[in-house]
Coordinates of C-alpha atoms in Angstrom, one line a residue:
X1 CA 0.0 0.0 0.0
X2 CA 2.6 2.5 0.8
X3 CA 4.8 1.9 -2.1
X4 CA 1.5 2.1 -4.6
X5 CA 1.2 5.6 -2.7
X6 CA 4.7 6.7 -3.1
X7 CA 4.5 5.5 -6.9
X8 CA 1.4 7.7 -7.4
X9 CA 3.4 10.9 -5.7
X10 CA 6.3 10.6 -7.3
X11 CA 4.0 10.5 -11.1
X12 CA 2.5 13.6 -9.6
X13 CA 5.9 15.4 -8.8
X14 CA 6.8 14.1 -12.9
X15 CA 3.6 15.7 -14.3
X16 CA 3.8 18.7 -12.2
X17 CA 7.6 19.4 -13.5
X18 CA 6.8 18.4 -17.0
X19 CA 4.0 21.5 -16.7
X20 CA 6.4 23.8 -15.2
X21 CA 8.8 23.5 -17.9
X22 CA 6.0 23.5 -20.7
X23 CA 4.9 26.8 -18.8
X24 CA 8.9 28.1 -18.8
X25 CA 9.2 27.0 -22.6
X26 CA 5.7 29.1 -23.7
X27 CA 7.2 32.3 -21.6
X28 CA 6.6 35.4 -24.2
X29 CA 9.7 36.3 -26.0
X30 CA 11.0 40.4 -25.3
X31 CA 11.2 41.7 -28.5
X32 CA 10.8 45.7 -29.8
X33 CA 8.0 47.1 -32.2
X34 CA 7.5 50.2 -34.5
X35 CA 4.0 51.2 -35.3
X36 CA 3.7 51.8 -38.8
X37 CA 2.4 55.1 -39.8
X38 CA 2.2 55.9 -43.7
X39 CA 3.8 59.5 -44.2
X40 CA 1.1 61.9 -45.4
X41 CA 3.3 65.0 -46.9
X42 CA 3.5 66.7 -43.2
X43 CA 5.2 69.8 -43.2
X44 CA 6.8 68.9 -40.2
X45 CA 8.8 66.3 -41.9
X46 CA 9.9 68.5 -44.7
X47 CA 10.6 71.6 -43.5
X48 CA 14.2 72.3 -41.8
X49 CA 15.5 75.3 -40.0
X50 CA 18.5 76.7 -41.0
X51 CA 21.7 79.4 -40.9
X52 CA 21.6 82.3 -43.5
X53 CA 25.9 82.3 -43.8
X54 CA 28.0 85.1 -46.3
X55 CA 28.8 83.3 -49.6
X56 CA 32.9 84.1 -48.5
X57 CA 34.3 86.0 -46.0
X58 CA 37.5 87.7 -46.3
X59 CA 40.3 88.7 -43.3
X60 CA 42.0 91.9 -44.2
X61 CA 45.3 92.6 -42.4
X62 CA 47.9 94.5 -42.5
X63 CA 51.2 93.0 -43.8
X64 CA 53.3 95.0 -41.3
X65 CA 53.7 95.6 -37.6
X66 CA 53.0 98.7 -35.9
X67 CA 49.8 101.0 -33.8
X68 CA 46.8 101.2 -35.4
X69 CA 45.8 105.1 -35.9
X70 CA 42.7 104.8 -37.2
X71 CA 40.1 102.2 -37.7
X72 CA 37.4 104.1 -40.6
X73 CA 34.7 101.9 -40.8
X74 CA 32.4 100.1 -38.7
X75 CA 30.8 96.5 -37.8
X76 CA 27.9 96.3 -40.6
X77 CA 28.9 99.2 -43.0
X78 CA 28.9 98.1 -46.8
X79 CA 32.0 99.2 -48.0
X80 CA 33.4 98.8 -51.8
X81 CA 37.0 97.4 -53.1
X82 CA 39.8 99.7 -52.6
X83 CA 38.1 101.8 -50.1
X84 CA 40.4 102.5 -46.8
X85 CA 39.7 101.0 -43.7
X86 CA 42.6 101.7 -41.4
X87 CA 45.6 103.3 -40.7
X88 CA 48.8 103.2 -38.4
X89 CA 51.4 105.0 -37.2
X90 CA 53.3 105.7 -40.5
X91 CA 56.2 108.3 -38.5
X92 CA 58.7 105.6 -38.8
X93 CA 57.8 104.8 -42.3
X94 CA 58.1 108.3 -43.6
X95 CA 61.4 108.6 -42.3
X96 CA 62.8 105.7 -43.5
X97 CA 60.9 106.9 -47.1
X98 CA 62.9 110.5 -46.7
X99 CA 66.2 108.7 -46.5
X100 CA 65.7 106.3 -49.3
X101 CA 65.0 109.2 -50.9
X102 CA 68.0 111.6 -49.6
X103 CA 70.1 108.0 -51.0
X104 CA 69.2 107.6 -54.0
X105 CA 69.8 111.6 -55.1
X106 CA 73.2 111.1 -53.5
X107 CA 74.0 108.5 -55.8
X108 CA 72.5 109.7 -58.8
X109 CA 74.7 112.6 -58.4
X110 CA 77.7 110.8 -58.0
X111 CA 76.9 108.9 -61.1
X112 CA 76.6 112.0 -62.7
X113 CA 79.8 113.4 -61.8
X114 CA 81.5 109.7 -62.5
X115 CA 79.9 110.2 -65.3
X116 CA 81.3 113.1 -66.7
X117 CA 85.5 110.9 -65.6
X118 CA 84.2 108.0 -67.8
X119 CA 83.1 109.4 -70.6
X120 CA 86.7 111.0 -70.8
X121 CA 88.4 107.2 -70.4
X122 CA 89.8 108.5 -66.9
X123 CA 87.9 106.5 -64.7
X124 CA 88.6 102.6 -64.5
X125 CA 85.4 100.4 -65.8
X126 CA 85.0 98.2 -63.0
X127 CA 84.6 101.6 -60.6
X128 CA 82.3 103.0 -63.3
X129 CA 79.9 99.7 -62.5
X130 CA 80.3 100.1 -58.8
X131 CA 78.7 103.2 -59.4
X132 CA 75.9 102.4 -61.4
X133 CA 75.5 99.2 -59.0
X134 CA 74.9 102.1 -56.2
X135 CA 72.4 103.9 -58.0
X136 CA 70.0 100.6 -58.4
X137 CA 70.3 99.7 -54.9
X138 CA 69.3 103.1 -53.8
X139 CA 66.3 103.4 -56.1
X140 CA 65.6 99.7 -55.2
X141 CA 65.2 101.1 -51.2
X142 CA 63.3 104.2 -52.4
X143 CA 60.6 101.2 -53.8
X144 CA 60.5 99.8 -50.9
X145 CA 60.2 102.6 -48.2
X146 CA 57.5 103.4 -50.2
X147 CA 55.9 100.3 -50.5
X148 CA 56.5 100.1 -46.4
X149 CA 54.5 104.0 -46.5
X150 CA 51.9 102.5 -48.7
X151 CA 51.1 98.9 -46.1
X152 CA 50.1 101.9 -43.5
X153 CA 47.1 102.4 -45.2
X154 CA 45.0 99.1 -45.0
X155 CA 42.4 99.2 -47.9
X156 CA 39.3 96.6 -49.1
X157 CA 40.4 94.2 -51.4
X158 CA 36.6 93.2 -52.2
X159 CA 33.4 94.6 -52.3
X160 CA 30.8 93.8 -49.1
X161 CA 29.8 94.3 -45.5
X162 CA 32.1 94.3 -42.4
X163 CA 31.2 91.0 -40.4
X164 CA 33.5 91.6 -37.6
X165 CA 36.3 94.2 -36.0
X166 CA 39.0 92.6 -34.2
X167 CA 41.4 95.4 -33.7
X168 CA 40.6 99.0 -32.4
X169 CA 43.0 102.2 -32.2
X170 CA 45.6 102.4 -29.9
X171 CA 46.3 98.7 -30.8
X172 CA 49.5 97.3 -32.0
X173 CA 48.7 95.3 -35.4
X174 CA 50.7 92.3 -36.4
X175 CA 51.2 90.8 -39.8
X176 CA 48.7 88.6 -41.2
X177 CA 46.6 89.3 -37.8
X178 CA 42.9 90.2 -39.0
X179 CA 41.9 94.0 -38.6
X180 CA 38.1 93.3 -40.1
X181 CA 36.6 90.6 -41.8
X182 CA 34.4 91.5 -45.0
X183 CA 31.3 89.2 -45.7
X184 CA 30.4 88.7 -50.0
X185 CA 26.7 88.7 -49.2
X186 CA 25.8 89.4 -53.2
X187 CA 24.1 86.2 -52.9
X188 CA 24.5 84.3 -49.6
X189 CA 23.7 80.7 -48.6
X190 CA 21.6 78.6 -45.9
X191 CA 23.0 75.8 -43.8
X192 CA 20.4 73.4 -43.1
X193 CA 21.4 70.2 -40.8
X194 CA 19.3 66.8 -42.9
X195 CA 18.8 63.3 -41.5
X196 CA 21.0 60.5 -43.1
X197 CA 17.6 59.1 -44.1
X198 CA 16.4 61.9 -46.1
X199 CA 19.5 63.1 -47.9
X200 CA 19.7 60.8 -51.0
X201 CA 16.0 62.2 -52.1
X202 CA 18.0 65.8 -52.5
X203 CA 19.9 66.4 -55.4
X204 CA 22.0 69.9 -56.4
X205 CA 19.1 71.1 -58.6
X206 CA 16.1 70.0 -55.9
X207 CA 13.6 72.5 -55.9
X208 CA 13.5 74.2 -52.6
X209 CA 11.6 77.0 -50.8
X210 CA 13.7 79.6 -48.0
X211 CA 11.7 81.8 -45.7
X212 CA 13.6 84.1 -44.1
X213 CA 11.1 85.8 -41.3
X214 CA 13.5 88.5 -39.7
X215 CA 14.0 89.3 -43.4
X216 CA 9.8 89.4 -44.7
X217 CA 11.8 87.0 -47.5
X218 CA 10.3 84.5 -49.6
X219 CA 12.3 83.1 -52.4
X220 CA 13.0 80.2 -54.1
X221 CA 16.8 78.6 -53.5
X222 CA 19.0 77.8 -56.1
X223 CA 22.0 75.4 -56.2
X224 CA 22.3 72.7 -53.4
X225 CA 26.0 72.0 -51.8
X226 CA 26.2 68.6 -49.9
X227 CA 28.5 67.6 -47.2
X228 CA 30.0 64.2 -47.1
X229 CA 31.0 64.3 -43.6
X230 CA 27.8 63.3 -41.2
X231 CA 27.6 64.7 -37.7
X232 CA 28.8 61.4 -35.4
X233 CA 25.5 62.4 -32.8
X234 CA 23.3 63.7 -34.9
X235 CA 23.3 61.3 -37.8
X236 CA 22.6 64.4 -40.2
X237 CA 24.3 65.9 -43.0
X238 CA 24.8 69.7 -43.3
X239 CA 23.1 71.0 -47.1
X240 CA 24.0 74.4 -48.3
X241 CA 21.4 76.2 -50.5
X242 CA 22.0 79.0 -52.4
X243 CA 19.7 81.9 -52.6
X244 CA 20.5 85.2 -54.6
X245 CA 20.4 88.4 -52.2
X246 CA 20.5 91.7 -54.4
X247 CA 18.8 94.1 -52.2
X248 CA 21.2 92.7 -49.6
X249 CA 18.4 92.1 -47.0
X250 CA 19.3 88.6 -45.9
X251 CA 22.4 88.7 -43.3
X252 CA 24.5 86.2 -41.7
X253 CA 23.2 84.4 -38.7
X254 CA 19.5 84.7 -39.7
X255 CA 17.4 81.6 -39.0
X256 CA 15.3 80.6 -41.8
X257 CA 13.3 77.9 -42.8
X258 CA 13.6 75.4 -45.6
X259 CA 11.5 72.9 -47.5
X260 CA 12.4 70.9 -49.7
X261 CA 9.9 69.4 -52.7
X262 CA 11.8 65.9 -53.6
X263 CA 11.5 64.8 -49.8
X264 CA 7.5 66.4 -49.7
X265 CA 7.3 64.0 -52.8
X266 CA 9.0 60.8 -51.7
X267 CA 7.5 60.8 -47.9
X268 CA 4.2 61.2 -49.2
X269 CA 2.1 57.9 -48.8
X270 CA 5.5 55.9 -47.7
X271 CA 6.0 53.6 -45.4
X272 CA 9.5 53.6 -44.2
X273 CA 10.8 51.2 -41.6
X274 CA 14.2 49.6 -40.7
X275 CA 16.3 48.0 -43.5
X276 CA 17.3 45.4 -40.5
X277 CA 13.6 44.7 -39.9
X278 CA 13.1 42.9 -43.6
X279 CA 14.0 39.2 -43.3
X280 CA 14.8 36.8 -46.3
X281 CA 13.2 33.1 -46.6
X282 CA 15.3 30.5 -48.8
X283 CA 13.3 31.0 -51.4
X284 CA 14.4 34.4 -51.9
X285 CA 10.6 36.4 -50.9
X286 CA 10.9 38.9 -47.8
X287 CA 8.6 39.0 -44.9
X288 CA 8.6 41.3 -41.5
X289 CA 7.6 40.2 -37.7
X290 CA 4.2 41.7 -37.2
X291 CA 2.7 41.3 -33.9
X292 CA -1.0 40.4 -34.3
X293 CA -3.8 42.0 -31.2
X294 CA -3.4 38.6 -29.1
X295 CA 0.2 39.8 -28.8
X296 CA 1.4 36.4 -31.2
X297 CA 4.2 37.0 -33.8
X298 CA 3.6 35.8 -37.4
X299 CA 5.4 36.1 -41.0
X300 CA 4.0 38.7 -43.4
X301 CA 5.3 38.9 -46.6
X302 CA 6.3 42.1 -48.4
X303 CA 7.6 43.9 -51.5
X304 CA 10.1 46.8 -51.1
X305 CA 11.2 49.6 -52.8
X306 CA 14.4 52.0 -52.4
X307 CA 16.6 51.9 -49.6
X308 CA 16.4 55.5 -47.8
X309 CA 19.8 55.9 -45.6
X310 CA 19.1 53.3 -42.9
X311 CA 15.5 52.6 -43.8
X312 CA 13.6 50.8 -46.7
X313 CA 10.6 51.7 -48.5
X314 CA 7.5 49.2 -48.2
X315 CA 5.6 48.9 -51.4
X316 CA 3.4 46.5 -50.2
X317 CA 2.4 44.0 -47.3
X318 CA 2.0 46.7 -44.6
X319 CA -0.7 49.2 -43.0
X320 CA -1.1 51.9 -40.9
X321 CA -1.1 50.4 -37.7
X322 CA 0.3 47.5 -37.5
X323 CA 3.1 46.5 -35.5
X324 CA 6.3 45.2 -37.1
X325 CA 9.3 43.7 -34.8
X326 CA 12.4 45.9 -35.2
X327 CA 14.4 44.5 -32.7
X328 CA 14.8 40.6 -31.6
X329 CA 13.3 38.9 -34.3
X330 CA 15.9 36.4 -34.2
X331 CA 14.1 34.3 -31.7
X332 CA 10.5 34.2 -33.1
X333 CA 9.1 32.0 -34.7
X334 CA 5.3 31.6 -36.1
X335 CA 2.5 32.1 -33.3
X336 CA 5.3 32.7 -30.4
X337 CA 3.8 35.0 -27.7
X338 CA 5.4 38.5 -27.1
X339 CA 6.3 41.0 -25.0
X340 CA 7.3 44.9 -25.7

């Protein structure tokens, strides 16, 4: 009698493992889901804000060393090529200009006077070119005091609008060290900073629209600069449109706001997800994880279309709503319970 008892425990005990495990092998799998949500031409998916920057900026210095006398213009002035901006302290320069000058008359009268030996076959050749040697070297210092004289007087070397003064008067100026920096803003351009997924659908002739608002501008933009470098955080890449400026009203620094038609076009009616999420059979068809409403995995075929960055069109398969498995869809498998 006991051991028929013990017998009909210990089956018990079996039964009630084999139904733990059952229970541990059905637990719902963790995986990660995007909603899908067909684009529908949202502005706020196709409109960037952006930098009006100068089409070139230019640092004027002067080539010399010495205290700036006078600084003529100001942050913000238009000012037009060969126009002066500043001045130093040109004492020493004169000086040096009034002695190259005092040399070279010295010499030019001794050449005359040598002159007047040689021609009568008195004076030795070799002392008659010493001479003349003297004379070049003197008018070659007189060219250079005055170019020194003339590096006093700093002046635009292009047309445009002062961005920036670094040096005021009173100030000792050092060569090649920026006085003012002039901005081209004849026609300027707009940074605009676009995700990685978006890019490929701009090209440099992409129609575009730039409103300016501190401006009251409107226009269309023109030529479109990529950058090949993407930002390591942001995952975007920096665009540069050009837009003409002839009244000169848009300036450096102004926020404006960009839209561009190709990604209106292409976003419209898509359905974008994660290349990653598309999954291969042997046969060669593809099919995504969808997650049904009793939270159970299954297969759902697809058709795709172009890749987008790090994303993939979805021609076909998908609709709004449902659920597709992003992230651990390498342990499902048909019907399998999840979590997310």
């Amino acid at each position: 009698m006991r051991t028929s008892i013990m017998m009909v425990l210990l089956l018990l005990t079996m039964m009630s493992c084999s139904e733990r495990k059952e229970s541990i092998g059905k637990a719902p799998t963790r995986v990660k889901i995007e909603t899908v949500t067909t684009a529908a031409a949202a502005s706020s998916a196709t409109t960037y804000v952006g930098v009006v920057q100068e089409r070139e900026a230019t640092a004027v210095s002067f080539t010399g060393m010495g205290v700036v006398r006078r600084v003529a213009v100001s942050e913000g002035q238009a000012v037009r090529r060969g126009q002066l901006l500043a001045e130093m302290d040109d004492t020493q320069a004169r000086s040096l200009l009034r002695a190259a000058e005092a040399q070279v008359a010295q010499a030019e009268d001794a050449l005359q006077r040598y002159g007047l030996l040689h021609d009568a076959g008195s004076l030795p050749e070799v002392q008659w070119v010493e001479v003349q040697s003297k004379v070049a070297q003197a008018r070659s210092s007189l060219d250079v005091a005055k170019k020194n004289l003339s590096d006093c007087r700093l002046v635009a070397p292009v047309s445009g609008i002062i961005g920036k003064k670094m040096i005021g008067v009173g100030e000792t100026a050092l060569p090649s060290q920026a006085v003012v920096t002039i901005l081209d803003i004849s026609s300027v351009k707009v940074k605009v900073a676009v995700p990685e997924t978006e890019v490929a659908a701009i090209s440099p002739n992409t129609p575009s629209r730039i409103t300016v608002e501190a401006a009251g501008v409107e226009t269309d933009g023109g030529a479109i600069e990529k950058g090949v470098v993407a930002d390591a955080l942001t995952h975007t890449y920096d665009l540069f449109v050009n837009v003409p400026n002839r009244d000169g009203q848009l300036l450096p620094g102004m926020v404006a706001s960009v839209r561009f038609a190709a990604v209106a076009q292409q976003q419209a009616g898509q359905t974008l997800l994660p290349v990653s999420a598309v999954q291969r059979r042997a046969d060669g068809s593809l099919f995504v994880w969808t997650v049904g409403n009793d939270s159970t995995a299954h297969r759902t075929p697809v058709s795709v279309g172009p890749t987008q960055g790090n994303r993939i069109v979805i021609s076909s398969g998908i609709e709004d709503g449902q659920r597709v498995v992003t992230e651990g869809y390498q342990k499902l498998s048909e019907g399998v319970h999840v979590v997310y």
